[in-house]
Short mmCIF file of C-alpha atoms in Angstrom, two decimals:
data_model
loop_
_atom_site.label_atom_id
_atom_site.label_comp_id
_atom_site.label_asym_id
_atom_site.label_seq_id
_atom_site.Cartn_x
_atom_site.Cartn_y
_atom_site.Cartn_z
CA UNK A 4 0.00 0.00 0.00
CA UNK A 5 2.87 2.33 0.85
CA UNK A 6 4.44 1.77 -2.60
CA UNK A 7 1.13 2.58 -4.28
CA UNK A 8 0.80 5.85 -2.31
CA UNK A 9 4.36 6.81 -3.20
CA UNK A 10 3.71 6.15 -6.90
CA UNK A 11 0.55 8.26 -6.76
CA UNK A 12 2.47 11.11 -5.10
CA UNK A 13 5.27 10.86 -7.67
CA UNK A 14 2.76 10.83 -10.55
CA UNK A 15 0.90 13.84 -9.09
CA UNK A 16 4.17 15.73 -8.58
CA UNK A 17 5.18 14.98 -12.16
CA UNK A 18 1.88 16.27 -13.55
CA UNK A 19 2.03 19.41 -11.44
CA UNK A 20 5.65 20.04 -12.49
CA UNK A 21 4.99 19.85 -16.26
CA UNK A 22 3.67 23.43 -16.60
CA UNK A 23 6.76 24.74 -14.80
CA UNK A 24 9.05 22.64 -16.96
CA UNK A 25 7.54 23.91 -20.21
CA UNK A 26 7.06 27.52 -19.15
CA UNK A 27 10.78 28.06 -18.50
CA UNK A 28 11.64 31.72 -18.92
CA UNK A 29 8.88 32.20 -21.48
CA UNK A 30 11.05 32.65 -24.56
CA UNK A 31 11.22 29.18 -26.10
CA UNK A 32 8.58 27.64 -28.33
CA UNK A 33 8.14 24.29 -30.03
CA UNK A 34 9.02 25.90 -33.39
CA UNK A 35 12.54 26.55 -32.09
CA UNK A 36 12.16 30.30 -31.75
CA UNK A 37 13.62 32.24 -28.85
CA UNK A 38 11.55 35.38 -28.97
CA UNK A 39 11.43 37.55 -25.88
CA UNK A 40 7.88 37.87 -24.45
CA UNK A 41 7.98 41.66 -24.89
CA UNK A 42 8.33 41.29 -28.68
CA UNK A 43 4.89 41.17 -30.26
CA UNK A 44 5.23 42.54 -33.81
CA UNK A 45 7.36 42.29 -36.92
CA UNK A 46 7.52 44.43 -40.06
CA UNK A 47 8.90 43.05 -43.31
CA UNK A 48 9.54 45.50 -46.12
CA UNK A 49 9.62 44.58 -49.81
CA UNK A 50 12.90 43.00 -50.88
CA UNK A 51 13.52 45.02 -54.04
CA UNK A 52 15.58 43.65 -56.91
CA UNK A 53 17.80 46.47 -58.23
CA UNK A 54 19.87 43.92 -60.20
CA UNK A 55 17.02 43.25 -62.61
CA UNK A 56 18.15 39.61 -62.66
CA UNK A 57 15.74 36.71 -62.26
CA UNK A 58 12.03 36.44 -62.92
CA UNK A 59 9.98 39.63 -63.02
CA UNK A 60 8.13 38.63 -59.85
CA UNK A 61 11.25 37.80 -57.80
CA UNK A 62 10.64 40.72 -55.41
CA UNK A 63 7.13 39.43 -54.73
CA UNK A 64 8.26 35.81 -54.29
CA UNK A 65 11.03 36.69 -51.81
CA UNK A 66 8.94 39.18 -49.81
CA UNK A 67 5.88 36.90 -49.62
CA UNK A 68 8.00 33.92 -48.56
CA UNK A 69 9.47 35.98 -45.71
CA UNK A 70 6.05 37.14 -44.55
CA UNK A 71 4.47 33.69 -44.82
CA UNK A 72 7.33 31.94 -43.04
CA UNK A 73 7.28 34.31 -40.06
CA UNK A 74 3.46 34.10 -39.89
CA UNK A 75 3.57 30.28 -39.90
CA UNK A 76 6.40 29.90 -37.41
CA UNK A 77 5.84 32.69 -34.87
CA UNK A 78 2.98 34.37 -33.05
CA UNK A 79 4.20 37.81 -34.11
CA UNK A 80 1.73 40.27 -35.63
CA UNK A 81 2.83 41.50 -39.03
CA UNK A 82 2.82 45.32 -39.31
CA UNK A 83 3.44 47.53 -42.34
CA UNK A 84 6.32 49.26 -40.54
CA UNK A 85 7.97 49.91 -37.18
CA UNK A 86 7.48 46.44 -35.72
CA UNK A 87 9.40 45.34 -32.64
CA UNK A 88 11.45 43.32 -35.14
CA UNK A 89 12.14 44.77 -38.59
CA UNK A 90 13.40 43.04 -41.71
CA UNK A 91 14.38 44.87 -44.84
CA UNK A 92 16.85 44.40 -47.61
CA UNK A 93 17.35 43.77 -51.27
CA UNK A 94 18.11 41.03 -53.72
CA UNK A 95 21.76 41.47 -54.68
CA UNK A 96 22.29 38.49 -56.96
CA UNK A 97 20.46 35.93 -59.05
CA UNK A 98 23.26 34.27 -60.96
CA UNK A 99 23.92 31.10 -62.89
CA UNK A 100 27.34 29.49 -62.96
CA UNK A 101 28.70 26.08 -63.95
CA UNK A 102 28.62 23.63 -61.05
CA UNK A 103 30.32 20.62 -62.60
CA UNK A 104 32.64 20.79 -65.60
CA UNK A 105 32.98 17.89 -68.01
CA UNK A 106 35.45 17.58 -70.84
CA UNK A 107 34.02 16.45 -74.14
CA UNK A 108 36.90 16.00 -76.55
CA UNK A 109 38.67 19.35 -76.54
CA UNK A 110 35.73 21.28 -75.09
CA UNK A 111 34.88 21.90 -71.46
CA UNK A 112 31.16 22.20 -70.71
CA UNK A 113 28.93 22.46 -67.69
CA UNK A 114 27.41 19.12 -66.67
CA UNK A 115 25.35 20.97 -64.06
CA UNK A 116 24.50 24.60 -63.57
CA UNK A 117 24.14 26.34 -60.24
CA UNK A 118 21.64 29.07 -59.49
CA UNK A 119 22.64 31.35 -56.60
CA UNK A 120 20.28 33.78 -54.91
CA UNK A 121 21.83 36.45 -52.68
CA UNK A 122 19.87 38.77 -50.40
CA UNK A 123 21.30 41.54 -48.24
CA UNK A 124 19.23 41.61 -45.02
CA UNK A 125 19.04 44.36 -42.42
CA UNK A 126 17.53 43.13 -39.17
CA UNK A 127 16.54 45.49 -36.39
CA UNK A 128 15.40 44.39 -32.96
CA UNK A 129 13.99 47.55 -31.35
CA UNK A 130 13.89 45.89 -27.91
CA UNK A 131 17.42 44.46 -28.03
CA UNK A 132 19.68 46.46 -30.42
CA UNK A 133 22.67 44.18 -29.74
CA UNK A 134 20.96 41.63 -32.02
CA UNK A 135 20.80 44.00 -35.02
CA UNK A 136 22.74 42.99 -38.13
CA UNK A 137 23.22 43.75 -41.80
CA UNK A 138 24.32 40.57 -43.55
CA UNK A 139 24.41 38.88 -46.94
CA UNK A 140 22.58 35.56 -47.14
CA UNK A 141 23.20 33.38 -50.16
CA UNK A 142 21.78 30.03 -51.20
CA UNK A 143 22.49 27.85 -54.24
CA UNK A 144 20.83 24.99 -56.01
CA UNK A 145 22.01 22.94 -58.97
CA UNK A 146 19.97 22.19 -62.07
CA UNK A 147 20.40 20.25 -65.30
CA UNK A 148 22.71 21.75 -67.91
CA UNK A 149 20.07 21.36 -70.61
CA UNK A 150 17.62 23.61 -68.76
CA UNK A 151 17.66 27.31 -69.49
CA UNK A 152 17.38 29.42 -66.32
CA UNK A 153 14.33 31.18 -67.78
CA UNK A 154 12.62 27.78 -68.08
CA UNK A 155 13.07 26.73 -64.46
CA UNK A 156 9.72 25.84 -62.90
CA UNK A 157 8.31 28.31 -60.34
CA UNK A 158 8.57 25.59 -57.68
CA UNK A 159 12.37 25.59 -58.14
CA UNK A 160 12.59 29.34 -57.36
CA UNK A 161 10.12 28.94 -54.46
CA UNK A 162 12.21 26.15 -52.92
CA UNK A 163 15.42 28.14 -53.28
CA UNK A 164 13.79 31.17 -51.67
CA UNK A 165 12.29 29.10 -48.84
CA UNK A 166 15.73 27.78 -47.94
CA UNK A 167 17.13 31.31 -47.88
CA UNK A 168 14.23 32.52 -45.69
CA UNK A 169 14.86 29.62 -43.30
CA UNK A 170 18.49 30.72 -42.91
CA UNK A 171 17.41 34.29 -42.11
CA UNK A 172 14.70 33.06 -39.73
CA UNK A 173 17.22 30.93 -37.85
CA UNK A 174 19.59 33.89 -37.50
CA UNK A 175 16.87 36.32 -36.36
CA UNK A 176 14.51 34.48 -34.02
CA UNK A 177 15.90 30.98 -33.57
CA UNK A 178 19.41 32.23 -32.70
CA UNK A 179 21.13 29.39 -34.58
#
């Protein structure tokens, strides 16, 4: 009987301790973010493309992917401007280069091409200015040498952009 009472007490203690265990200091979430409880809003400006490289809607793709990713993975309210957290920047490169060179007789040719997307990001944390940064983020993905960059499917550009947004997200609110 004593063992049963001890198990019941241990079980009850464990259940009562769970809220304390998961509340911690109030800055961690199950999405991996470490956002201070006093940060409630974010503003994300359009990521303009002064290079003119890439698809005509590249600004829209990059900006929308940033907004959607932060909406999906945080509880922050998206504002037009002056959020507690602020993201702005510009697309600085959308370039194709050979990724793997093959020699065919006397001629070198690309067996794979690599598309690289570079975005300069300015991040401002109005509550904790020590976290502010201005940094270049770049991501690459290879594609078949027989595919012209203008013929890449929209899903290819979306995937490339999503990976870049994930890198920025991790640097800003996941502190990776």
